[in-house]
Amino acid sequence: MKKFFRIFIYAAGMLILAFALVLNSKTGLGVTPIISVSYAISEITGGNFGDITFWLYALFVALQIVIHMIIWRRRHRLPAGSLARQILLDILQIPLSFGFTRFMNVFSGMLPRLDTDLAGTFWGSMGGRLLVLGIAIVLTGTGAAMTLAMRLIPNPGDGIVQAVSDLSGWSVGLAKNIMDVLNISVAIVIGLIGSGRLVSVGIGTAVAVVGVGRMVALFNHFFLEKMQAAAGMEE
């Protein structure tokens, strides 16, 4: 029963995270750094947001495999089986990402774009969009905290941060900050070259950089130990 509850929390967290990322994008105020590149490409080309995000995640997985092979070579005394297990964990992120981005497509089709579809209403105003942005940040942190707490297959965005941290010796927080800056920089370049303007980067991006991490910490403060105990996990 506890094993089922662990999987349930993990799956619920993934659904909340997928919904939150899409909700953030619908405000027209900029998206979270991890999907800023795929959102910029989809807006400029008219491509499917979820599909492009999937291919971005697949790239993250490929990079993780390369990084883990480099780490294994550096630590040559580790058994070969440890590398095989790590690569299997990396590869399992592919089907996870496919399912995750399918739900992103579903939510994207359900939710209106606030600044255009709801223009002239409260939800299309700056106040309404900022309110929705705040809700999206809370949900993003909640979903991320739930999935990370269950310690199962990581989201590729989290996986690549951990891999970079392991390779470089940087803290996870520093590695995440560097990855955020890299994603935002690439998204800015794509937007300027493709359309002559910022496409996926805005105030919502800046709020996400600061707010998501704080929300994860707040959620963990109140619920981490309770969730892990209910799931039969021990520290």
mmCIF file of C-alpha atoms in Angstrom:
data_model
loop_
_atom_site.group_PDB
_atom_site.id
_atom_site.type_symbol
_atom_site.label_atom_id
_atom_site.label_comp_id
_atom_site.label_asym_id
_atom_site.label_seq_id
_atom_site.Cartn_x
_atom_site.Cartn_y
_atom_site.Cartn_z
ATOM 1 C CA MET A 1 0.000 0.000 0.000
ATOM 2 C CA LYS A 2 2.802 2.393 0.882
ATOM 3 C CA LYS A 3 4.552 1.607 -2.402
ATOM 4 C CA PHE A 4 1.342 2.474 -4.258
ATOM 5 C CA PHE A 5 1.072 5.720 -2.300
ATOM 6 C CA ARG A 6 4.646 6.602 -3.265
ATOM 7 C CA ILE A 7 3.835 6.134 -6.948
ATOM 8 C CA PHE A 8 0.592 8.070 -6.530
ATOM 9 C CA ILE A 9 2.365 11.084 -5.003
ATOM 10 C CA TYR A 10 4.984 10.957 -7.755
ATOM 11 C CA ALA A 11 2.384 10.802 -10.553
ATOM 12 C CA ALA A 12 0.265 13.527 -8.953
ATOM 13 C CA GLY A 13 3.336 15.735 -8.688
ATOM 14 C CA MET A 14 4.103 15.231 -12.365
ATOM 15 C CA LEU A 15 0.541 16.153 -13.360
ATOM 16 C CA ILE A 16 0.610 19.264 -11.180
ATOM 17 C CA LEU A 17 3.979 20.247 -12.642
ATOM 18 C CA ALA A 18 2.799 19.782 -16.240
ATOM 19 C CA PHE A 19 -0.321 21.862 -15.552
ATOM 20 C CA ALA A 20 1.690 24.574 -13.803
ATOM 21 C CA LEU A 21 4.244 24.945 -16.607
ATOM 22 C CA VAL A 22 1.467 25.356 -19.163
ATOM 23 C CA LEU A 23 -0.469 27.741 -16.926
ATOM 24 C CA ASN A 24 2.653 29.866 -16.572
ATOM 25 C CA SER A 25 3.037 30.027 -20.354
ATOM 26 C CA LYS A 26 -0.591 31.167 -20.778
ATOM 27 C CA THR A 27 -0.002 34.391 -18.836
ATOM 28 C CA GLY A 28 2.085 35.877 -21.651
ATOM 29 C CA LEU A 29 4.578 37.105 -19.061
ATOM 30 C CA GLY A 30 7.388 34.658 -19.818
ATOM 31 C CA VAL A 31 7.874 31.010 -18.916
ATOM 32 C CA THR A 32 10.097 29.119 -16.486
ATOM 33 C CA PRO A 33 13.748 28.834 -17.583
ATOM 34 C CA ILE A 34 13.683 25.065 -18.140
ATOM 35 C CA ILE A 35 11.080 25.332 -20.930
ATOM 36 C CA SER A 36 11.991 28.796 -22.220
ATOM 37 C CA VAL A 37 13.929 27.369 -25.183
ATOM 38 C CA SER A 38 11.196 24.962 -26.323
ATOM 39 C CA TYR A 39 8.493 27.616 -25.861
ATOM 40 C CA ALA A 40 10.447 30.152 -27.911
ATOM 41 C CA ILE A 41 10.900 27.630 -30.722
ATOM 42 C CA SER A 42 7.215 26.647 -30.683
ATOM 43 C CA GLU A 43 6.035 30.275 -30.730
ATOM 44 C CA ILE A 44 8.315 31.233 -33.616
ATOM 45 C CA THR A 45 7.799 28.137 -35.758
ATOM 46 C CA GLY A 46 4.208 27.363 -34.811
ATOM 47 C CA GLY A 47 5.328 23.906 -33.720
ATOM 48 C CA ASN A 48 3.696 21.850 -30.993
ATOM 49 C CA PHE A 49 4.874 23.044 -27.579
ATOM 50 C CA GLY A 50 4.721 19.622 -25.946
ATOM 51 C CA ASP A 51 6.499 17.879 -28.813
ATOM 52 C CA ILE A 52 9.338 20.392 -28.875
ATOM 53 C CA THR A 53 9.661 20.154 -25.095
ATOM 54 C CA PHE A 54 9.934 16.372 -25.440
ATOM 55 C CA TRP A 55 12.864 16.694 -27.854
ATOM 56 C CA LEU A 56 14.525 19.197 -25.523
ATOM 57 C CA TYR A 57 14.136 16.712 -22.674
ATOM 58 C CA ALA A 58 15.563 13.963 -24.887
ATOM 59 C CA LEU A 59 18.621 16.168 -25.437
ATOM 60 C CA PHE A 60 18.952 16.575 -21.661
ATOM 61 C CA VAL A 61 18.848 12.788 -21.281
ATOM 62 C CA ALA A 62 21.530 12.299 -23.933
ATOM 63 C CA LEU A 63 23.743 14.833 -22.168
ATOM 64 C CA GLN A 64 23.193 13.056 -18.858
ATOM 65 C CA ILE A 65 24.360 9.752 -20.362
ATOM 66 C CA VAL A 66 27.521 11.399 -21.713
ATOM 67 C CA ILE A 67 28.201 13.098 -18.366
ATOM 68 C CA HIS A 68 27.687 9.898 -16.401
ATOM 69 C CA MET A 69 30.074 8.034 -18.721
ATOM 70 C CA ILE A 70 32.692 10.734 -18.135
ATOM 71 C CA ILE A 71 32.183 10.503 -14.371
ATOM 72 C CA TRP A 72 32.466 6.697 -14.502
ATOM 73 C CA ARG A 73 35.751 6.931 -16.418
ATOM 74 C CA ARG A 74 37.120 9.361 -13.841
ATOM 75 C CA ARG A 75 36.118 7.017 -11.021
ATOM 76 C CA HIS A 76 37.528 3.929 -12.721
ATOM 77 C CA ARG A 77 37.380 1.827 -9.575
ATOM 78 C CA LEU A 78 33.579 1.788 -9.640
ATOM 79 C CA PRO A 79 32.022 -1.486 -10.906
ATOM 80 C CA ALA A 80 30.712 -1.474 -14.470
ATOM 81 C CA GLY A 81 27.263 -2.359 -13.152
ATOM 82 C CA SER A 82 26.968 1.035 -11.498
ATOM 83 C CA LEU A 83 27.261 2.740 -14.889
ATOM 84 C CA ALA A 84 24.691 0.407 -16.431
ATOM 85 C CA ARG A 85 22.198 1.145 -13.648
ATOM 86 C CA GLN A 86 22.732 4.887 -13.999
ATOM 87 C CA ILE A 87 22.288 4.819 -17.780
ATOM 88 C CA LEU A 88 19.111 2.758 -17.372
ATOM 89 C CA LEU A 89 17.786 5.390 -14.974
ATOM 90 C CA ASP A 90 18.682 8.065 -17.541
ATOM 91 C CA ILE A 91 16.947 6.201 -20.382
ATOM 92 C CA LEU A 92 13.783 5.725 -18.318
ATOM 93 C CA GLN A 93 13.418 9.502 -18.375
ATOM 94 C CA ILE A 94 12.489 9.223 -22.081
ATOM 95 C CA PRO A 95 9.107 7.469 -21.626
ATOM 96 C CA LEU A 96 8.506 9.645 -18.571
ATOM 97 C CA SER A 97 9.108 12.756 -20.675
ATOM 98 C CA PHE A 98 6.816 11.487 -23.429
ATOM 99 C CA GLY A 99 3.929 11.013 -21.027
ATOM 100 C CA PHE A 100 4.679 14.295 -19.274
ATOM 101 C CA THR A 101 4.661 16.310 -22.504
ATOM 102 C CA ARG A 102 1.430 14.583 -23.670
ATOM 103 C CA PHE A 103 -0.270 16.001 -20.599
ATOM 104 C CA MET A 104 1.290 19.372 -21.383
ATOM 105 C CA ASN A 105 -0.420 19.223 -24.785
ATOM 106 C CA VAL A 106 -3.743 18.342 -23.152
ATOM 107 C CA PHE A 107 -3.519 21.233 -20.694
ATOM 108 C CA SER A 108 -2.331 23.593 -23.427
ATOM 109 C CA GLY A 109 -5.447 22.817 -25.449
ATOM 110 C CA MET A 110 -7.706 23.350 -22.433
ATOM 111 C CA LEU A 111 -6.322 26.630 -21.097
ATOM 112 C CA PRO A 112 -6.842 29.985 -22.865
ATOM 113 C CA ARG A 113 -4.066 32.485 -23.506
ATOM 114 C CA LEU A 114 -4.857 35.242 -21.016
ATOM 115 C CA ASP A 115 -3.409 38.267 -22.808
ATOM 116 C CA THR A 116 -5.155 37.488 -26.107
ATOM 117 C CA ASP A 117 -8.065 35.071 -25.622
ATOM 118 C CA LEU A 118 -9.274 36.859 -22.475
ATOM 119 C CA ALA A 119 -8.291 40.407 -23.440
ATOM 120 C CA GLY A 120 -10.757 42.941 -22.015
ATOM 121 C CA THR A 121 -11.549 40.801 -18.955
ATOM 122 C CA PHE A 122 -9.958 40.807 -15.503
ATOM 123 C CA TRP A 123 -7.991 37.657 -16.334
ATOM 124 C CA GLY A 124 -6.576 39.368 -19.403
ATOM 125 C CA SER A 125 -5.468 42.418 -17.414
ATOM 126 C CA MET A 126 -2.027 42.755 -15.894
ATOM 127 C CA GLY A 127 -3.458 42.209 -12.421
ATOM 128 C CA GLY A 128 -5.236 39.021 -13.463
ATOM 129 C CA ARG A 129 -2.219 37.682 -15.317
ATOM 130 C CA LEU A 130 0.059 38.359 -12.334
ATOM 131 C CA LEU A 131 -2.399 36.532 -10.071
ATOM 132 C CA VAL A 132 -2.380 33.501 -12.374
ATOM 133 C CA LEU A 133 1.414 33.708 -12.555
ATOM 134 C CA GLY A 134 1.576 33.518 -8.764
ATOM 135 C CA ILE A 135 -0.701 30.464 -8.763
ATOM 136 C CA ALA A 136 1.462 28.847 -11.444
ATOM 137 C CA ILE A 137 4.640 29.410 -9.408
ATOM 138 C CA VAL A 138 3.041 27.862 -6.309
ATOM 139 C CA LEU A 139 1.896 24.837 -8.313
ATOM 140 C CA THR A 140 5.277 24.477 -10.038
ATOM 141 C CA GLY A 141 7.088 24.354 -6.713
ATOM 142 C CA THR A 142 4.500 21.971 -5.274
ATOM 143 C CA GLY A 143 4.695 19.557 -8.209
ATOM 144 C CA ALA A 144 8.489 19.636 -8.262
ATOM 145 C CA ALA A 145 8.702 19.037 -4.511
ATOM 146 C CA MET A 146 6.310 16.080 -4.667
ATOM 147 C CA THR A 147 8.193 14.306 -7.452
ATOM 148 C CA LEU A 148 11.643 14.958 -5.993
ATOM 149 C CA ALA A 149 10.561 13.754 -2.537
ATOM 150 C CA MET A 150 9.621 10.311 -3.897
ATOM 151 C CA ARG A 151 13.130 9.753 -5.303
ATOM 152 C CA LEU A 152 12.033 7.813 -8.369
ATOM 153 C CA ILE A 153 12.819 8.721 -11.982
ATOM 154 C CA PRO A 154 13.883 12.389 -12.116
ATOM 155 C CA ASN A 155 12.415 14.889 -14.514
ATOM 156 C CA PRO A 156 15.079 15.506 -17.220
ATOM 157 C CA GLY A 157 15.324 19.137 -16.130
ATOM 158 C CA ASP A 158 16.269 18.028 -12.629
ATOM 159 C CA GLY A 159 18.381 15.160 -13.923
ATOM 160 C CA ILE A 160 20.646 17.343 -16.043
ATOM 161 C CA VAL A 161 21.174 19.741 -13.124
ATOM 162 C CA GLN A 162 22.202 16.872 -10.850
ATOM 163 C CA ALA A 163 24.508 15.451 -13.537
ATOM 164 C CA VAL A 164 26.218 18.818 -14.061
ATOM 165 C CA SER A 165 26.615 19.147 -10.289
ATOM 166 C CA ASP A 166 28.152 15.671 -10.026
ATOM 167 C CA LEU A 167 30.587 16.342 -12.876
ATOM 168 C CA SER A 168 31.672 19.831 -11.859
ATOM 169 C CA GLY A 169 31.621 19.534 -8.089
ATOM 170 C CA TRP A 170 29.333 22.559 -7.892
ATOM 171 C CA SER A 171 26.424 22.549 -5.485
ATOM 172 C CA VAL A 172 23.056 21.578 -6.955
ATOM 173 C CA GLY A 173 21.834 25.133 -6.364
ATOM 174 C CA LEU A 174 24.723 26.647 -8.298
ATOM 175 C CA ALA A 175 24.341 24.112 -11.109
ATOM 176 C CA LYS A 176 20.632 24.981 -11.364
ATOM 177 C CA ASN A 177 21.389 28.705 -11.485
ATOM 178 C CA ILE A 178 23.902 28.162 -14.281
ATOM 179 C CA MET A 179 21.474 25.974 -16.243
ATOM 180 C CA ASP A 180 18.733 28.597 -15.788
ATOM 181 C CA VAL A 181 20.999 31.343 -17.125
ATOM 182 C CA LEU A 182 22.052 29.143 -20.043
ATOM 183 C CA ASN A 183 18.452 28.299 -20.979
ATOM 184 C CA ILE A 184 17.337 31.912 -20.695
ATOM 185 C CA SER A 185 20.290 33.117 -22.795
ATOM 186 C CA VAL A 186 19.569 30.591 -25.546
ATOM 187 C CA ALA A 187 15.864 31.500 -25.489
ATOM 188 C CA ILE A 188 16.698 35.204 -25.800
ATOM 189 C CA VAL A 189 18.963 34.557 -28.789
ATOM 190 C CA ILE A 190 16.341 32.366 -30.477
ATOM 191 C CA GLY A 191 13.663 34.996 -29.922
ATOM 192 C CA LEU A 192 15.754 37.887 -31.217
ATOM 193 C CA ILE A 193 16.962 35.995 -34.283
ATOM 194 C CA GLY A 194 13.630 34.366 -35.057
ATOM 195 C CA SER A 195 11.264 37.270 -34.409
ATOM 196 C CA GLY A 196 13.311 40.307 -33.368
ATOM 197 C CA ARG A 197 11.862 40.303 -29.846
ATOM 198 C CA LEU A 198 11.811 38.420 -26.567
ATOM 199 C CA VAL A 199 9.400 35.526 -26.983
ATOM 200 C CA SER A 200 9.535 33.355 -23.882
ATOM 201 C CA VAL A 201 11.463 35.492 -21.402
ATOM 202 C CA GLY A 202 9.777 38.093 -19.235
ATOM 203 C CA ILE A 203 8.807 38.993 -15.701
ATOM 204 C CA GLY A 204 7.338 35.516 -15.267
ATOM 205 C CA THR A 205 10.747 34.011 -15.973
ATOM 206 C CA ALA A 206 12.407 36.156 -13.316
ATOM 207 C CA VAL A 207 9.681 35.357 -10.788
ATOM 208 C CA ALA A 208 10.051 31.638 -11.526
ATOM 209 C CA VAL A 209 13.829 31.727 -10.977
ATOM 210 C CA VAL A 210 13.319 33.087 -7.466
ATOM 211 C CA GLY A 211 9.893 31.777 -6.541
ATOM 212 C CA VAL A 212 9.958 28.098 -7.507
ATOM 213 C CA GLY A 213 12.911 27.254 -5.296
ATOM 214 C CA ARG A 214 11.374 29.097 -2.363
ATOM 215 C CA MET A 215 8.086 27.258 -2.906
ATOM 216 C CA VAL A 216 9.853 23.894 -2.962
ATOM 217 C CA ALA A 217 11.548 24.746 0.344
ATOM 218 C CA LEU A 218 8.271 25.919 1.897
ATOM 219 C CA PHE A 219 6.379 22.820 0.755
ATOM 220 C CA ASN A 220 9.120 20.530 2.060
ATOM 221 C CA HIS A 221 9.126 22.323 5.414
ATOM 222 C CA PHE A 222 5.484 21.434 6.011
ATOM 223 C CA PHE A 223 4.963 18.196 4.082
ATOM 224 C CA LEU A 224 8.227 16.390 3.202
ATOM 225 C CA GLU A 225 8.531 14.195 6.287
ATOM 226 C CA LYS A 226 4.799 13.408 6.297
ATOM 227 C CA MET A 227 4.806 12.407 2.616
ATOM 228 C CA GLN A 228 7.892 10.237 2.935
ATOM 229 C CA ALA A 229 6.547 8.543 6.066
ATOM 230 C CA ALA A 230 3.244 7.813 4.325
ATOM 231 C CA ALA A 231 5.178 6.393 1.370
ATOM 232 C CA GLY A 232 7.256 4.138 3.619
ATOM 233 C CA MET A 233 10.495 5.972 2.939
ATOM 234 C CA GLU A 234 13.219 6.378 5.508
ATOM 235 C CA GLU A 235 15.762 9.188 5.656
#
